[in-house]
Amino acid sequence: MNADLSRRRFIQSSACAACAFSLGGGVWGATELTPTQELSDREAMHYEHLDGLTIRCLLCPKECRVADKERGYCGVRENHGGAYKTLVYGRPCSFGVDPIEKKPLFHYLPGTGAFSLATAGCNIECKFCQNWDISQFRPEQIRMFDCPPADIAQLAIEKKCQTIAYTYSEPVIFYEYMLDCADEGRKKSLGSVMISNGYIQEKPLRELLPKLTAVKIDFKAYTEKFYKQTCSGELQPVLKALEIIHEMGVWLELVVLIIPTLNDSDDETKGMVQWISEHLGKDVPIHFTRFHPMYKIKNLPSTPIPTLERLHKIAKQAGLNYVYIGNVPGHTAENTYCPKCNNVVIRRLGYKIMLDGFEDGKCKKCKTPIPGVWKDPLKDESRR
C-alpha cells in the first residue's frame, strides 16, 4: 500500500464521506456481517479483586467499584462472579468509511480513507454528544454485529482504507477489541487511530499507544467545572494522558468544541494554549470547532464564527503553529499554513484537499518541514 502523496494531486475525499453509514447487516463487500444480540463474555483487562466478589475497574479514572452481576459506569463491562467481562468485544454497532480529515486529523495521511467503527457505551456523558444514541446506550439496546478483529482488518482492506479508526462513541470502553483490531490491522499494514476523550488511566494507555499510529483527543475544556458539570468527567486525568501521548511520540491532534458561554472565554483559552505550548509543544495541531445544539444542550445557539476566529487569534498569538477552525466549511483557517513563510501548504474545502504548496513533507516554497505523518507509518517509522 503506497501512501506517498503525489504533488498537485487533488483528492476527492468527499467521495469517502458518502460511504459513511450504519449497516443493516448482510454482506458488505466480500465479508458477511452477522447481526447479533449476544453479548461478549471476553474477560476484561485492567481490574483488581476487592473483598468477596467485588472488583475495581482500573481502565479509566472513574475506578468503578463493581459488585457481582453489576456493571461499571460505561455500561459495557460487567462483573460475573468476580471475573470482569467486556460485553462488546467483537460487537461493533456502527461502521463507516470516512475521510481521515473528518476525524479530524489534518497532519495524518491527508486524503486517505479510515475504516471507522464503534461499539455502544462511553465512560463519560457529554451533554452535547452528537453520538449519544450509541454512546449513552447499553449494547443490548442497539443493533450489534458479530465482527471479530480479523474481519475488521479485512473490511478495511476491501474498502481500500489505509487506517482503522476507533471513533464515534468512546474507544477506551472497548479497549480489548481495539487492541486486537490494531494487531490484526498491523498484519495487513493498516495503521490504527484512536478518536478519544483521553479519559484513561496511565497503565492501559501506555500499553495501547505502541499499537496506534495517531491519536485525536477531544479536549473538552480547560476547567474542572466544565468537565464535572457538562461531561461527568475530570480535567486532570486528561492532561496526564495528553502528556503521555506526547512523551511516547504518537502523532497527536486536539479538538476543542467551543460552546457559547460554557468554554469560550479568552482567559480559559489563554490558559489552555499556554499549557499546550509548555507541555505538548507548539507543533501540536489544535482545532477549534463550531458547536450546534445537540442532545441535552439545545438552549444555546450555534457558536458564532467570530468567536472561533477570536480564539484562533489567541492561540496563534501564544505561538501555536497549527491552529484550525472546524465545522465552518470554506473558512481559510481550514488550511495548513507554513509557520515560517505563511505559504498555504495544504488547502482544504470540506473534505477536499489540494497539496500544491506541499512537497515531501515540507513547504514547497521555503522547505520548512511540516510535522505530521505523511507516509505510511508502518513502512517508514520516521516522522517529520
C-alpha positions as CSV (number, residue, x, y, z in Angstrom):
1,M,0.0,0.0,0.0
2,N,1.6,3.2,-1.1
3,A,0.7,6.2,1.0
4,D,3.2,8.6,-0.6
5,L,1.5,11.8,-1.6
6,S,1.9,13.0,-5.1
7,R,2.3,16.7,-5.7
8,R,-0.6,18.6,-7.2
9,R,-3.0,15.8,-6.5
10,F,-6.5,16.9,-5.9
11,I,-8.1,14.4,-3.8
12,Q,-11.9,13.8,-3.9
13,S,-12.1,12.8,-0.3
14,S,-15.8,13.7,-0.2
15,A,-16.5,10.5,-2.0
16,C,-15.4,8.7,1.1
17,A,-17.9,10.7,3.2
18,A,-20.7,9.4,1.1
19,C,-19.7,5.8,2.3
20,A,-20.2,6.5,6.0
21,F,-23.3,4.7,7.3
22,S,-24.5,2.3,9.8
23,L,-25.0,-1.1,8.4
24,G,-28.2,-3.2,8.3
25,G,-26.3,-6.5,8.1
26,G,-25.9,-8.9,5.3
27,V,-22.9,-8.7,3.0
28,W,-20.7,-5.6,2.8
29,G,-18.2,-6.2,0.1
30,A,-16.9,-9.7,0.3
31,T,-17.3,-10.0,4.0
32,E,-20.6,-11.2,5.5
33,L,-21.8,-9.3,8.6
34,T,-24.0,-11.1,11.0
35,P,-26.3,-9.2,13.3
36,T,-26.3,-10.5,16.8
37,Q,-27.8,-9.6,20.2
38,E,-25.4,-12.0,22.0
39,L,-23.1,-10.2,24.4
40,S,-19.4,-11.0,24.5
41,D,-18.0,-12.7,27.6
42,R,-14.4,-11.9,27.0
43,E,-12.5,-11.2,30.2
44,A,-11.6,-7.6,30.5
45,M,-8.1,-6.3,31.2
46,H,-7.1,-3.8,33.9
47,Y,-9.1,-4.6,37.0
48,E,-8.4,-5.8,40.5
49,H,-10.3,-8.0,43.0
50,L,-11.6,-6.5,46.2
51,D,-13.5,-8.1,49.1
52,G,-15.7,-11.0,48.2
53,L,-16.7,-11.0,44.5
54,T,-16.4,-7.2,44.1
55,I,-13.9,-5.8,41.7
56,R,-12.4,-2.4,40.9
57,C,-12.0,-1.4,37.3
58,L,-8.7,0.2,36.6
59,L,-9.2,1.1,32.9
60,C,-10.4,4.7,33.3
61,P,-10.1,7.3,36.2
62,K,-13.6,6.6,37.5
63,E,-12.3,3.3,39.0
64,C,-15.7,1.8,39.3
65,R,-16.2,-0.5,42.2
66,V,-18.5,-3.2,40.8
67,A,-20.3,-5.9,42.7
68,D,-21.2,-9.3,41.3
69,K,-23.7,-9.1,38.4
70,E,-23.4,-5.3,38.2
71,R,-21.8,-3.1,35.5
72,G,-19.4,-0.2,35.6
73,Y,-20.4,3.4,34.6
74,C,-19.7,2.7,30.9
75,G,-22.5,0.0,30.8
76,V,-20.4,-2.4,28.8
77,R,-18.2,-4.1,31.4
78,E,-19.9,-6.5,33.9
79,N,-18.8,-8.5,36.9
80,H,-19.5,-12.2,36.5
81,G,-18.8,-13.8,39.8
82,G,-15.6,-11.9,40.4
83,A,-14.5,-12.0,36.8
84,Y,-14.9,-8.7,34.9
85,K,-16.1,-9.1,31.4
86,T,-16.3,-6.8,28.4
87,L,-19.7,-7.2,26.7
88,V,-18.7,-5.5,23.4
89,Y,-15.6,-7.4,22.3
90,G,-16.2,-8.1,18.6
91,R,-19.7,-6.4,18.8
92,P,-19.5,-3.1,16.8
93,C,-22.7,-1.2,16.2
94,S,-21.5,1.3,13.6
95,F,-19.2,1.2,10.7
96,G,-18.2,3.8,8.1
97,V,-15.6,4.7,5.6
98,D,-14.6,8.3,6.4
99,P,-12.0,10.7,5.0
100,I,-9.3,11.0,7.6
101,E,-10.0,14.7,7.6
102,K,-13.4,14.0,9.2
103,K,-11.8,12.8,12.4
104,P,-10.3,15.5,12.1
105,L,-6.7,14.5,11.6
106,F,-5.1,17.1,9.3
107,H,-1.5,16.1,9.6
108,Y,-2.0,12.3,9.1
109,L,-2.0,10.8,5.6
110,P,-4.2,13.5,4.1
111,G,-6.8,12.4,1.5
112,T,-6.9,8.8,2.7
113,G,-9.8,6.7,4.0
114,A,-10.3,5.5,7.5
115,F,-12.4,2.4,8.2
116,S,-14.3,3.6,11.3
117,L,-16.1,1.6,13.9
118,A,-17.7,1.9,17.3
119,T,-19.5,-0.1,20.0
120,A,-22.1,1.1,22.4
121,G,-21.0,2.8,25.6
122,C,-18.9,5.7,27.0
123,N,-17.1,6.4,30.2
124,I,-18.4,10.0,30.5
125,E,-21.6,11.7,29.4
126,C,-21.2,14.9,27.4
127,K,-24.4,16.9,27.4
128,F,-23.5,17.9,23.8
129,C,-22.7,14.5,22.5
130,Q,-23.5,14.1,18.8
131,N,-23.4,10.3,19.0
132,W,-25.5,9.9,22.2
133,D,-27.7,7.4,20.5
134,I,-24.9,4.8,20.8
135,S,-22.6,6.3,23.4
136,Q,-25.3,6.5,26.1
137,F,-26.9,3.2,25.4
138,R,-26.2,-0.3,26.6
139,P,-25.2,-2.8,24.0
140,E,-28.4,-4.9,24.3
141,Q,-30.4,-1.7,23.5
142,I,-28.9,-1.3,20.0
143,R,-28.2,-3.5,17.0
144,M,-24.8,-5.1,17.0
145,F,-22.8,-7.3,14.7
146,D,-20.6,-10.3,15.3
147,C,-17.3,-9.0,13.8
148,P,-14.0,-10.3,15.1
149,P,-10.8,-8.2,14.7
150,A,-9.6,-10.1,11.7
151,D,-12.9,-9.3,9.9
152,I,-12.4,-5.6,10.7
153,A,-9.0,-5.6,9.1
154,Q,-10.3,-7.5,6.1
155,L,-13.2,-5.0,5.7
156,A,-10.7,-2.1,5.8
157,I,-8.7,-3.7,3.0
158,E,-11.7,-4.3,0.9
159,K,-12.7,-0.7,1.3
160,K,-9.2,0.4,0.3
161,C,-8.6,2.2,3.6
162,Q,-5.1,2.7,5.0
163,T,-6.3,3.1,8.6
164,I,-8.7,1.7,11.1
165,A,-10.3,4.4,13.2
166,Y,-11.8,3.7,16.6
167,T,-14.3,6.5,16.9
168,Y,-18.0,7.7,17.1
169,S,-18.5,6.6,20.8
170,E,-15.5,6.2,23.2
171,P,-13.0,3.6,22.2
172,V,-11.5,3.4,25.7
173,I,-14.5,1.3,26.8
174,F,-13.9,-1.3,24.0
175,Y,-10.2,-1.3,24.9
176,E,-9.5,-5.0,24.4
177,Y,-11.3,-5.1,21.0
178,M,-9.3,-2.0,19.9
179,L,-6.1,-3.6,20.9
180,D,-6.8,-6.8,18.9
181,C,-8.1,-4.9,15.9
182,A,-4.9,-2.9,15.8
183,D,-2.9,-6.0,15.9
184,E,-4.9,-7.6,13.0
185,G,-4.6,-4.3,11.1
186,R,-0.9,-4.2,11.5
187,K,-0.6,-7.6,9.9
188,K,-2.1,-6.1,6.8
189,S,-0.1,-2.8,7.0
190,L,-3.1,-0.9,8.3
191,G,-2.5,1.9,10.8
192,S,-4.8,2.5,13.8
193,V,-6.0,5.8,15.1
194,M,-8.0,6.4,18.3
195,I,-10.5,9.3,18.5
196,S,-11.0,9.6,22.2
197,N,-11.8,11.8,25.2
198,G,-8.5,10.8,26.7
199,Y,-10.1,9.7,29.9
200,I,-8.0,6.6,30.6
201,Q,-5.5,5.5,33.2
202,E,-1.8,5.6,32.7
203,K,-1.0,1.9,32.6
204,P,-3.6,0.9,29.9
205,L,-2.7,3.9,27.9
206,R,1.0,3.1,27.8
207,E,0.2,-0.4,26.7
208,L,-2.1,0.8,24.0
209,L,0.0,3.5,22.4
210,P,2.6,1.3,20.7
211,K,-0.3,-0.2,18.7
212,L,-1.5,3.1,17.4
213,T,-0.3,5.4,14.7
214,A,-2.1,8.5,15.7
215,V,-4.5,9.9,18.4
216,K,-7.0,12.7,18.4
217,I,-8.2,13.8,21.7
218,D,-11.4,15.8,22.3
219,F,-10.1,18.4,24.8
220,K,-13.4,19.4,26.2
221,A,-12.4,22.5,28.1
222,Y,-9.7,23.8,30.5
223,T,-11.7,23.9,33.7
224,E,-12.7,21.2,36.1
225,K,-16.1,22.8,36.4
226,F,-16.8,22.1,32.7
227,Y,-15.6,18.5,32.9
228,K,-17.6,17.8,36.0
229,Q,-20.9,19.7,35.2
230,T,-21.0,19.2,31.4
231,C,-19.2,15.8,30.9
232,S,-19.3,13.9,34.2
233,G,-15.5,13.7,33.9
234,E,-12.3,15.3,35.2
235,L,-9.7,17.5,33.6
236,Q,-6.5,16.4,35.3
237,P,-6.5,12.8,34.1
238,V,-7.0,14.1,30.5
239,L,-4.0,16.4,30.9
240,K,-1.9,13.5,32.2
241,A,-3.0,11.4,29.2
242,L,-2.0,14.1,26.8
243,E,1.5,14.3,28.3
244,I,1.9,10.6,28.0
245,I,0.8,10.5,24.3
246,H,3.3,13.3,23.6
247,E,6.1,11.7,25.6
248,M,5.6,8.4,23.7
249,G,5.8,10.0,20.3
250,V,2.5,9.0,18.9
251,W,1.1,11.7,16.5
252,L,-1.4,13.8,18.4
253,E,-4.1,16.4,17.4
254,L,-6.6,18.2,19.6
255,V,-10.1,19.3,19.1
256,V,-12.0,21.8,21.3
257,L,-15.7,22.1,20.6
258,I,-16.5,25.7,21.5
259,I,-19.8,26.1,23.2
260,P,-21.2,29.6,23.8
261,T,-20.9,30.8,27.4
262,L,-19.5,27.4,28.7
263,N,-15.9,27.2,27.4
264,D,-15.4,30.2,25.1
265,S,-13.8,32.8,27.3
266,D,-10.5,34.5,26.4
267,D,-9.0,33.6,29.8
268,E,-9.8,29.9,29.6
269,T,-8.4,29.7,26.0
270,K,-5.2,31.6,27.0
271,G,-4.7,29.1,29.9
272,M,-5.3,26.1,27.6
273,V,-3.0,27.2,24.8
274,Q,-0.3,28.1,27.3
275,W,-0.5,24.7,28.8
276,I,-0.4,23.1,25.3
277,S,2.7,25.1,24.4
278,E,4.5,24.2,27.6
279,H,3.6,20.5,27.9
280,L,3.0,19.4,24.3
281,G,4.9,21.9,22.2
282,K,3.9,24.4,19.6
283,D,3.5,22.0,16.7
284,V,0.5,20.0,18.1
285,P,-2.4,20.9,15.8
286,I,-5.5,22.3,17.6
287,H,-8.9,22.5,16.0
288,F,-11.5,25.0,17.4
289,T,-14.8,23.6,16.1
290,R,-18.2,25.0,15.9
291,F,-21.0,23.8,18.2
292,H,-24.5,23.2,17.1
293,P,-27.4,22.5,19.6
294,M,-27.4,18.8,20.4
295,Y,-28.6,16.1,22.8
296,K,-29.1,17.8,26.2
297,I,-27.8,21.3,25.2
298,K,-30.4,22.7,22.9
299,N,-30.9,26.0,24.7
300,L,-27.7,27.6,23.4
301,P,-27.1,28.9,19.9
302,S,-24.5,27.6,17.4
303,T,-21.1,29.1,18.0
304,P,-20.7,32.4,16.3
305,I,-17.9,32.3,13.7
306,P,-16.3,35.5,15.1
307,T,-15.9,33.6,18.5
308,L,-13.9,30.9,16.8
309,E,-11.8,33.5,15.0
310,R,-11.1,35.3,18.3
311,L,-9.9,32.1,19.9
312,H,-7.9,31.2,16.8
313,K,-6.1,34.5,17.1
314,I,-5.3,33.9,20.8
315,A,-3.8,30.5,20.0
316,K,-1.7,32.0,17.2
317,Q,-0.5,34.8,19.5
318,A,0.6,32.2,22.0
319,G,2.9,30.7,19.4
320,L,1.0,27.6,18.3
321,N,1.9,26.8,14.7
322,Y,-1.1,24.8,13.5
323,V,-4.4,26.3,14.6
324,Y,-7.6,25.4,12.7
325,I,-11.3,26.3,12.7
326,G,-13.6,23.4,12.2
327,N,-17.3,22.9,11.2
328,V,-17.1,26.0,9.1
329,P,-16.7,24.8,5.5
330,G,-14.7,27.0,3.3
331,H,-13.1,29.0,6.1
332,T,-9.5,30.0,5.4
333,A,-8.5,28.6,8.8
334,E,-9.2,25.1,7.5
335,N,-5.9,25.4,5.5
336,T,-2.5,24.4,6.7
337,Y,0.0,27.3,6.5
338,C,3.8,27.2,6.7
339,P,4.7,28.7,10.1
340,K,7.8,30.3,8.5
341,C,6.7,31.9,5.3
342,N,2.8,31.6,5.7
343,N,2.5,29.8,2.4
344,V,-0.6,27.6,2.1
345,V,0.8,24.1,2.1
346,I,-2.4,22.2,2.2
347,R,-5.7,23.8,1.1
348,R,-9.0,22.3,2.2
349,L,-12.6,22.7,1.2
350,G,-14.7,20.4,3.3
351,Y,-13.0,17.0,2.8
352,K,-11.4,18.0,-0.4
353,I,-7.7,18.8,-0.2
354,M,-5.1,20.3,-2.6
355,L,-1.4,19.8,-2.0
356,D,0.0,22.4,-4.3
357,G,2.2,24.0,-1.6
358,F,3.4,20.8,-0.1
359,E,6.2,18.5,-1.2
360,D,8.0,15.7,0.6
361,G,6.7,16.7,4.0
362,K,7.9,20.3,3.6
363,C,6.6,23.7,2.5
364,K,7.3,23.8,-1.2
365,K,8.2,27.5,-1.1
366,C,10.7,27.7,1.8
367,K,11.4,24.0,2.5
368,T,10.3,24.3,6.2
369,P,9.4,20.8,7.5
370,I,5.7,20.4,8.4
371,P,5.3,18.0,11.3
372,G,2.9,15.1,10.7
373,V,2.6,11.5,9.4
374,W,2.9,11.9,5.6
375,K,4.0,8.4,4.7
376,D,2.7,5.0,5.7
377,P,3.9,4.8,9.3
378,L,4.1,1.0,9.2
379,K,6.5,1.2,6.3
380,D,8.6,4.2,7.3
381,E,8.6,4.9,11.0
382,S,10.5,8.2,10.6
383,R,8.1,11.1,11.2
384,R,8.8,14.7,10.5
